[in-house]
CSV table of C-alpha atoms in Angstrom, one decimal:
chain,number,residue,atom,x,y,z
R,1,MET,CA,19.5,-90.8,-38.8
R,2,LYS,CA,16.8,-91.1,-35.9
R,3,ARG,CA,19.8,-91.7,-33.6
R,4,THR,CA,21.2,-88.7,-34.9
R,5,LEU,CA,18.2,-86.4,-34.6
R,6,ALA,CA,17.5,-88.0,-31.2
R,7,ALA,CA,20.8,-86.9,-29.8
R,8,ALA,CA,20.4,-83.4,-31.2
R,9,THR,CA,17.0,-83.0,-29.8
R,10,LEU,CA,18.2,-84.2,-26.3
R,11,LEU,CA,21.1,-81.6,-26.1
R,12,LEU,CA,18.9,-78.6,-27.5
R,13,SER,CA,16.3,-79.7,-24.7
R,14,PHE,CA,19.3,-79.6,-21.9
R,15,PHE,CA,20.6,-76.3,-23.1
R,16,CYS,CA,17.1,-74.6,-23.9
R,17,ALA,CA,15.7,-75.4,-20.5
R,18,ALA,CA,18.8,-74.3,-18.7
R,19,ALA,CA,19.0,-70.9,-21.2
R,20,SER,CA,15.3,-69.8,-20.5
R,21,ALA,CA,15.9,-67.6,-17.8
R,22,ALA,CA,18.4,-66.2,-15.6
R,23,PRO,CA,21.2,-68.9,-14.6
R,24,GLU,CA,19.6,-71.5,-12.4
R,25,PRO,CA,21.2,-73.1,-9.4
R,26,TYR,CA,24.4,-74.9,-9.9
R,27,GLY,CA,23.9,-78.5,-11.7
R,28,SER,CA,20.1,-78.1,-11.5
R,29,LYS,CA,19.7,-79.2,-15.2
R,30,GLY,CA,22.5,-81.8,-15.4
R,31,ILE,CA,24.8,-79.3,-16.7
R,32,TYR,CA,28.2,-78.9,-15.0
R,33,PRO,CA,31.5,-76.9,-15.6
R,34,ILE,CA,34.4,-79.5,-15.5
R,35,TYR,CA,38.0,-78.8,-14.3
R,36,GLU,CA,41.3,-80.4,-14.4
R,37,SER,CA,42.9,-80.6,-11.2
R,38,GLY,CA,46.1,-82.7,-10.4
R,39,GLY,CA,45.8,-84.6,-13.7
R,40,GLN,CA,42.1,-85.5,-13.1
R,41,TRP,CA,38.9,-84.4,-14.9
R,42,LEU,CA,36.7,-83.2,-12.0
R,43,ILE,CA,33.0,-82.3,-11.3
R,44,PHE,CA,32.8,-80.6,-7.8
R,45,ASP,CA,29.5,-80.8,-5.9
R,46,LYS,CA,29.3,-77.4,-5.1
R,47,LYS,CA,25.5,-77.4,-4.0
R,48,PRO,CA,24.8,-81.0,-2.3
R,49,GLY,CA,21.6,-82.1,-2.4
R,50,PRO,CA,19.7,-85.5,-3.5
R,51,ARG,CA,19.7,-84.7,-7.4
R,52,GLN,CA,23.4,-83.7,-7.4
R,53,SER,CA,24.3,-86.9,-5.5
R,54,ALA,CA,22.6,-89.1,-7.8
R,55,LEU,CA,23.9,-87.2,-11.0
R,56,LEU,CA,27.4,-87.3,-9.6
R,57,SER,CA,27.6,-91.1,-8.6
R,58,ILE,CA,28.9,-94.2,-10.6
R,59,PRO,CA,27.9,-95.1,-13.2
R,60,GLN,CA,26.3,-91.9,-14.5
R,61,ARG,CA,27.4,-90.8,-18.2
R,62,TYR,CA,28.3,-87.3,-19.3
R,63,LEU,CA,28.7,-85.7,-22.8
R,64,VAL,CA,31.8,-83.7,-22.1
R,65,ILE,CA,32.5,-80.5,-24.5
R,66,GLY,CA,36.0,-79.0,-24.7
R,67,SER,CA,38.7,-77.1,-26.5
R,68,GLN,CA,38.7,-79.7,-29.5
R,69,GLY,CA,35.7,-81.5,-29.6
R,70,SER,CA,33.1,-83.7,-27.5
R,71,GLY,CA,32.9,-87.4,-26.2
R,72,ILE,CA,31.2,-89.5,-23.9
R,73,PHE,CA,32.7,-89.9,-20.4
R,74,TRP,CA,31.4,-91.6,-17.2
R,75,ILE,CA,31.7,-91.2,-13.5
R,76,ALA,CA,34.6,-93.7,-12.5
R,77,ARG,CA,34.6,-92.7,-8.6
R,78,ASP,CA,34.1,-89.7,-6.1
R,79,SER,CA,36.3,-88.6,-3.3
R,80,SER,CA,36.7,-85.4,-1.4
R,81,SER,CA,38.8,-82.6,-2.9
R,82,TYR,CA,40.1,-78.9,-2.4
R,83,GLY,CA,40.0,-76.3,-5.3
R,84,GLY,CA,36.5,-75.8,-5.9
R,85,ALA,CA,35.4,-73.3,-3.5
R,86,CYS,CA,36.3,-71.5,-0.2
R,87,LYS,CA,34.6,-70.4,2.7
R,88,GLN,CA,35.5,-67.5,5.1
R,89,SER,CA,39.0,-67.1,3.0
R,90,GLN,CA,39.9,-70.7,3.5
R,91,PRO,CA,39.5,-73.6,1.0
R,92,ILE,CA,36.7,-76.1,1.8
R,93,SER,CA,36.8,-79.9,0.8
R,94,LEU,CA,33.6,-80.7,-1.6
R,95,ARG,CA,32.5,-84.1,-2.8
R,96,THR,CA,34.2,-84.5,-6.3
R,97,ALA,CA,33.3,-86.8,-9.3
R,98,LEU,CA,36.2,-88.3,-11.3
R,99,LEU,CA,35.5,-88.7,-14.8
R,100,LYS,CA,37.0,-91.0,-17.3
R,101,GLY,CA,36.7,-91.1,-21.1
R,102,PRO,CA,38.5,-90.3,-24.4
R,103,ARG,CA,40.5,-87.2,-23.4
R,104,SER,CA,42.4,-86.9,-26.7
R,105,LEU,CA,38.8,-86.1,-28.5
R,106,VAL,CA,37.8,-83.7,-26.2
R,107,GLY,CA,41.1,-81.7,-25.5
R,108,HIS,CA,40.7,-79.2,-22.5
R,109,PRO,CA,37.6,-79.8,-20.6
R,110,ILE,CA,34.9,-77.5,-20.4
R,111,ILE,CA,31.3,-78.5,-19.6
R,112,GLY,CA,29.6,-81.6,-19.0
R,113,ILE,CA,25.9,-82.6,-19.6
R,114,HIS,CA,24.2,-85.5,-17.9
R,115,VAL,CA,23.1,-88.0,-20.6
R,116,PRO,CA,21.1,-91.3,-20.4
R,117,GLN,CA,22.8,-94.6,-20.1
R,118,ASN,CA,22.0,-95.4,-24.1
R,119,PHE,CA,23.2,-91.7,-25.3
R,120,SER,CA,25.5,-92.2,-28.3
R,121,LEU,CA,27.4,-89.7,-30.7
R,122,LYS,CA,27.1,-92.1,-33.6
R,123,GLY,CA,26.3,-90.3,-36.8
R,124,SER,CA,26.1,-87.0,-34.8
R,125,ARG,CA,26.0,-84.1,-37.1
R,126,ALA,CA,27.2,-81.5,-34.5
R,127,VAL,CA,29.6,-78.9,-35.6
R,128,PHE,CA,32.5,-77.6,-33.5
R,129,HIS,CA,34.6,-74.6,-34.1
R,130,ALA,CA,37.5,-73.3,-31.8
R,131,LEU,CA,37.1,-69.5,-32.3
R,132,SER,CA,40.0,-67.0,-32.9
R,133,ASN,CA,39.9,-63.4,-32.0
R,134,GLY,CA,38.8,-61.1,-34.9
R,135,ALA,CA,38.3,-58.0,-33.0
R,136,SER,CA,40.8,-55.9,-34.7
R,137,ASP,CA,39.0,-56.6,-38.4
R,138,PRO,CA,38.2,-53.1,-39.7
R,139,GLY,CA,34.9,-54.8,-40.3
R,140,TYR,CA,33.8,-54.4,-36.7
R,141,GLN,CA,34.8,-50.8,-36.2
R,142,SER,CA,31.3,-49.6,-37.7
R,143,LEU,CA,29.7,-51.2,-34.6
R,144,TYR,CA,31.3,-48.8,-32.0
R,145,PRO,CA,28.8,-46.0,-32.7
R,146,VAL,CA,25.8,-48.8,-32.5
R,147,LEU,CA,27.6,-50.1,-29.1
R,148,GLU,CA,27.9,-46.9,-27.5
R,149,ALA,CA,24.1,-46.0,-28.4
R,150,LYS,CA,23.1,-49.2,-26.9
R,151,THR,CA,25.0,-48.4,-23.8
R,152,VAL,CA,23.3,-45.1,-23.4
R,153,GLU,CA,19.9,-47.0,-23.9
R,154,GLU,CA,20.6,-49.6,-21.5
R,155,ILE,CA,21.6,-46.8,-19.0
R,156,LYS,CA,18.1,-45.2,-19.3
R,157,GLN,CA,16.6,-48.7,-19.1
R,158,GLY,CA,18.3,-49.0,-15.6
R,159,ILE,CA,19.8,-52.5,-16.4
R,160,VAL,CA,23.4,-51.5,-15.9
R,161,PRO,CA,25.5,-50.3,-13.1
R,162,VAL,CA,26.2,-46.9,-13.0
R,163,ASP,CA,27.2,-44.1,-10.6
R,164,PHE,CA,24.9,-41.7,-9.0
R,165,SER,CA,25.2,-38.8,-11.6
R,166,THR,CA,24.8,-41.3,-14.5
R,167,ALA,CA,21.8,-42.6,-12.7
R,168,ALA,CA,20.0,-39.3,-12.8
R,169,PHE,CA,20.8,-38.9,-16.5
R,170,GLY,CA,19.1,-42.1,-17.1
R,171,GLN,CA,16.0,-41.7,-15.0
R,172,ASN,CA,15.3,-38.3,-15.6
R,173,SER,CA,14.0,-37.3,-19.2
R,174,ALA,CA,14.5,-33.6,-17.8
R,175,TYR,CA,18.0,-34.1,-16.9
R,176,SER,CA,20.1,-30.9,-18.2
R,177,GLY,CA,23.3,-32.0,-16.7
R,178,PRO,CA,26.4,-32.9,-18.5
R,179,LYS,CA,25.9,-36.0,-20.7
R,180,PRO,CA,28.2,-38.7,-19.3
R,181,GLN,CA,31.2,-39.7,-21.4
R,182,VAL,CA,30.4,-43.5,-23.0
R,183,GLN,CA,33.6,-45.3,-24.1
R,184,ALA,CA,33.0,-48.8,-25.6
R,185,VAL,CA,35.5,-51.6,-27.0
R,186,ILE,CA,35.2,-54.7,-28.4
R,187,ASP,CA,37.7,-57.2,-26.8
R,188,PHE,CA,36.5,-60.3,-28.7
R,189,ALA,CA,34.7,-60.9,-32.2
R,190,ALA,CA,34.1,-64.0,-34.3
R,191,LYS,CA,31.7,-65.1,-36.9
R,192,ILE,CA,29.0,-67.5,-36.0
R,193,PRO,CA,26.3,-69.1,-38.1
R,194,VAL,CA,23.1,-68.5,-36.4
R,195,LYS,CA,19.6,-69.4,-37.8
R,196,GLY,CA,17.7,-66.2,-38.6
R,197,LEU,CA,20.5,-64.0,-39.0
R,198,MET,CA,22.1,-63.3,-42.4
R,199,ASN,CA,25.7,-62.2,-40.9
R,200,ALA,CA,25.9,-63.4,-37.4
R,201,SER,CA,28.8,-62.8,-35.0
R,202,VAL,CA,29.5,-62.6,-31.6
R,203,LEU,CA,31.3,-60.0,-29.3
R,204,VAL,CA,32.7,-59.5,-26.0
R,205,THR,CA,32.1,-55.7,-25.3
R,206,GLU,CA,33.7,-53.4,-22.2
R,207,SER,CA,31.8,-50.5,-21.6
R,208,THR,CA,32.7,-47.6,-19.1
R,209,VAL,CA,30.4,-45.0,-18.1
R,210,GLY,CA,31.7,-42.6,-15.5
R,211,ASN,CA,33.6,-44.6,-12.8
R,212,LYS,CA,31.6,-47.7,-13.9
R,213,THR,CA,32.6,-50.5,-16.2
R,214,TRP,CA,30.9,-53.9,-17.3
R,215,ARG,CA,31.3,-56.5,-19.9
R,216,CYS,CA,28.7,-58.4,-22.0
R,217,LEU,CA,28.5,-61.1,-24.5
R,218,ARG,CA,26.4,-59.7,-27.4
R,219,GLU,CA,25.1,-60.8,-30.8
R,220,ALA,CA,25.4,-58.7,-34.0
R,221,ASP,CA,24.2,-59.3,-37.2
R,222,GLY,CA,25.9,-57.3,-39.8
R,223,GLY,CA,26.3,-53.8,-38.7
R,224,GLN,CA,23.6,-54.0,-36.3
R,225,LEU,CA,23.3,-55.4,-32.6
R,226,VAL,CA,20.8,-58.2,-31.8
R,227,GLY,CA,19.0,-58.4,-28.5
R,228,GLY,CA,20.7,-57.1,-25.1
R,229,CYS,CA,23.8,-57.8,-23.0
R,230,ALA,CA,24.4,-61.2,-21.3
R,231,ARG,CA,26.6,-60.0,-18.5
R,232,MET,CA,30.0,-61.4,-17.9
R,233,PRO,CA,30.9,-60.1,-14.5
R,234,ARG,CA,34.4,-60.9,-13.6
R,235,LYS,CA,34.0,-63.6,-11.0
R,236,LEU,CA,37.6,-64.0,-10.3
R,237,MET,CA,39.1,-61.0,-12.3
R,238,ALA,CA,40.0,-62.6,-15.2
R,239,GLU,CA,40.3,-60.2,-18.3
R,240,THR,CA,38.6,-61.5,-21.6
R,241,ASP,CA,42.3,-62.1,-23.1
R,242,LEU,CA,42.7,-65.2,-20.8
R,243,LEU,CA,39.6,-66.7,-22.1
R,244,GLN,CA,39.3,-69.2,-25.0
R,245,PHE,CA,36.2,-69.6,-27.2
R,246,VAL,CA,34.7,-72.6,-28.8
R,247,SER,CA,31.4,-72.8,-30.4
R,248,TYR,CA,29.2,-76.2,-30.4
R,249,ASP,CA,26.0,-76.6,-32.7
R,250,PRO,CA,24.4,-79.9,-31.6
R,251,GLY,CA,22.5,-80.5,-34.6
R,252,GLY,CA,24.6,-78.6,-37.1
R,253,ASN,CA,21.4,-76.5,-38.1
R,254,GLY,CA,22.0,-72.9,-36.6
R,255,HIS,CA,21.3,-73.2,-33.1
R,256,PRO,CA,24.9,-72.9,-31.8
R,257,PHE,CA,26.1,-72.7,-28.2
R,258,LEU,CA,29.2,-70.6,-27.1
R,259,PHE,CA,31.5,-71.4,-24.4
R,260,ALA,CA,34.5,-69.6,-22.9
R,261,TYR,CA,36.9,-70.8,-20.5
R,262,THR,CA,40.6,-70.4,-19.1
R,263,LYS,CA,43.0,-72.7,-20.5
R,264,GLU,CA,46.0,-71.7,-18.7
R,265,THR,CA,45.3,-71.4,-14.9
R,266,PRO,CA,45.3,-67.8,-14.1
R,267,LEU,CA,46.9,-66.8,-10.7
R,268,TRP,CA,43.5,-66.5,-9.0
R,269,GLY,CA,41.6,-69.5,-10.4
R,270,ASN,CA,39.8,-70.9,-13.5
R,271,GLU,CA,36.7,-70.1,-15.1
R,272,ARG,CA,33.6,-71.5,-17.3
R,273,TRP,CA,31.0,-69.8,-19.3
R,274,GLY,CA,27.9,-71.1,-21.2
R,275,PHE,CA,25.8,-68.9,-23.8
R,276,MET,CA,22.7,-69.8,-25.9
R,277,LEU,CA,22.7,-68.0,-28.9
R,278,GLY,CA,19.5,-67.0,-31.0
R,279,PRO,CA,18.0,-64.6,-33.4
R,280,ASP,CA,16.6,-62.4,-30.4
R,281,GLY,CA,20.1,-62.3,-28.8
R,282,PRO,CA,22.5,-64.5,-26.5
R,283,ARG,CA,21.5,-66.0,-23.0
R,284,VAL,CA,23.9,-67.2,-20.3
R,285,PHE,CA,23.4,-70.7,-18.8
R,286,LEU,CA,26.7,-71.0,-17.0
R,287,MET,CA,28.9,-68.7,-15.0
R,288,ASP,CA,31.3,-70.7,-12.8
R,289,ALA,CA,35.0,-70.3,-11.3
R,290,MET,CA,37.2,-72.8,-9.5
R,291,ASP,CA,38.6,-70.4,-6.7
R,292,ILE,CA,42.1,-71.9,-5.9
R,293,ARG,CA,43.2,-68.8,-3.8
R,294,CYS,CA,40.6,-68.1,-1.8
R,295,ARG,CA,40.1,-64.4,-3.5
R,296,GLU,CA,38.4,-62.9,-0.4
R,297,GLY,CA,41.5,-63.6,1.4
R,298,PHE,CA,43.8,-61.4,-0.6
């Protein structure tokens, strides 16, 4: 029991530290996206520095969360590899840590969290779910008016990208011009238990105002939105229907995390997303892409 509670507390401290504000520098909390390349599971050292060098060396250990579950992995070796990033439209070689561990327990890799050598999952109460898309469920249709009203509110608060005419609408309370047309769709929706909410779900929404669009990860409680927009900019243009979603609650007590990932590699690269969910709304702590085609060279 003590080991179980210690494991859950440790994971929560990692995630909460990472999600307390805007996403921090790559790997700063010992949290890394994991990609499969050439049959190997890899962490690319995209921000070299003393701390990263220490965390990505033998025999450091990682809790790896994937499409089917989680497991403890270790760094077997490091080398140089291409595929993680580009510079001036050309792929660059990065130091890369190769992970070994129980792949069959994890499925497709998503994220790795650095853990101490004595960390164990024995007796873990973690709850894991692969999430299916319920966006077409009629129960979510009632959220469209709420979503459109929330979009207008965010325009007026100046927290979303808009064109000039829309900005005038948002910034001037005496604005008398035409009200911008707001369109909002729900591309993904799934139920996830969150402590403090009666009927919690997560949504990926797409809003269009004028000639601007933006994508958000949002929380809802029944027919109401909770908190604000956790922005999901298209780092490599992936549409939402290319993303797979899983939830992971390390203590099984209603403090879940949501992960999104590309399972089948799109033409332009892979993506990894991590969100912390709570009664005040979602917060993003991981946004990353493996740019295998040097997008800026298209």
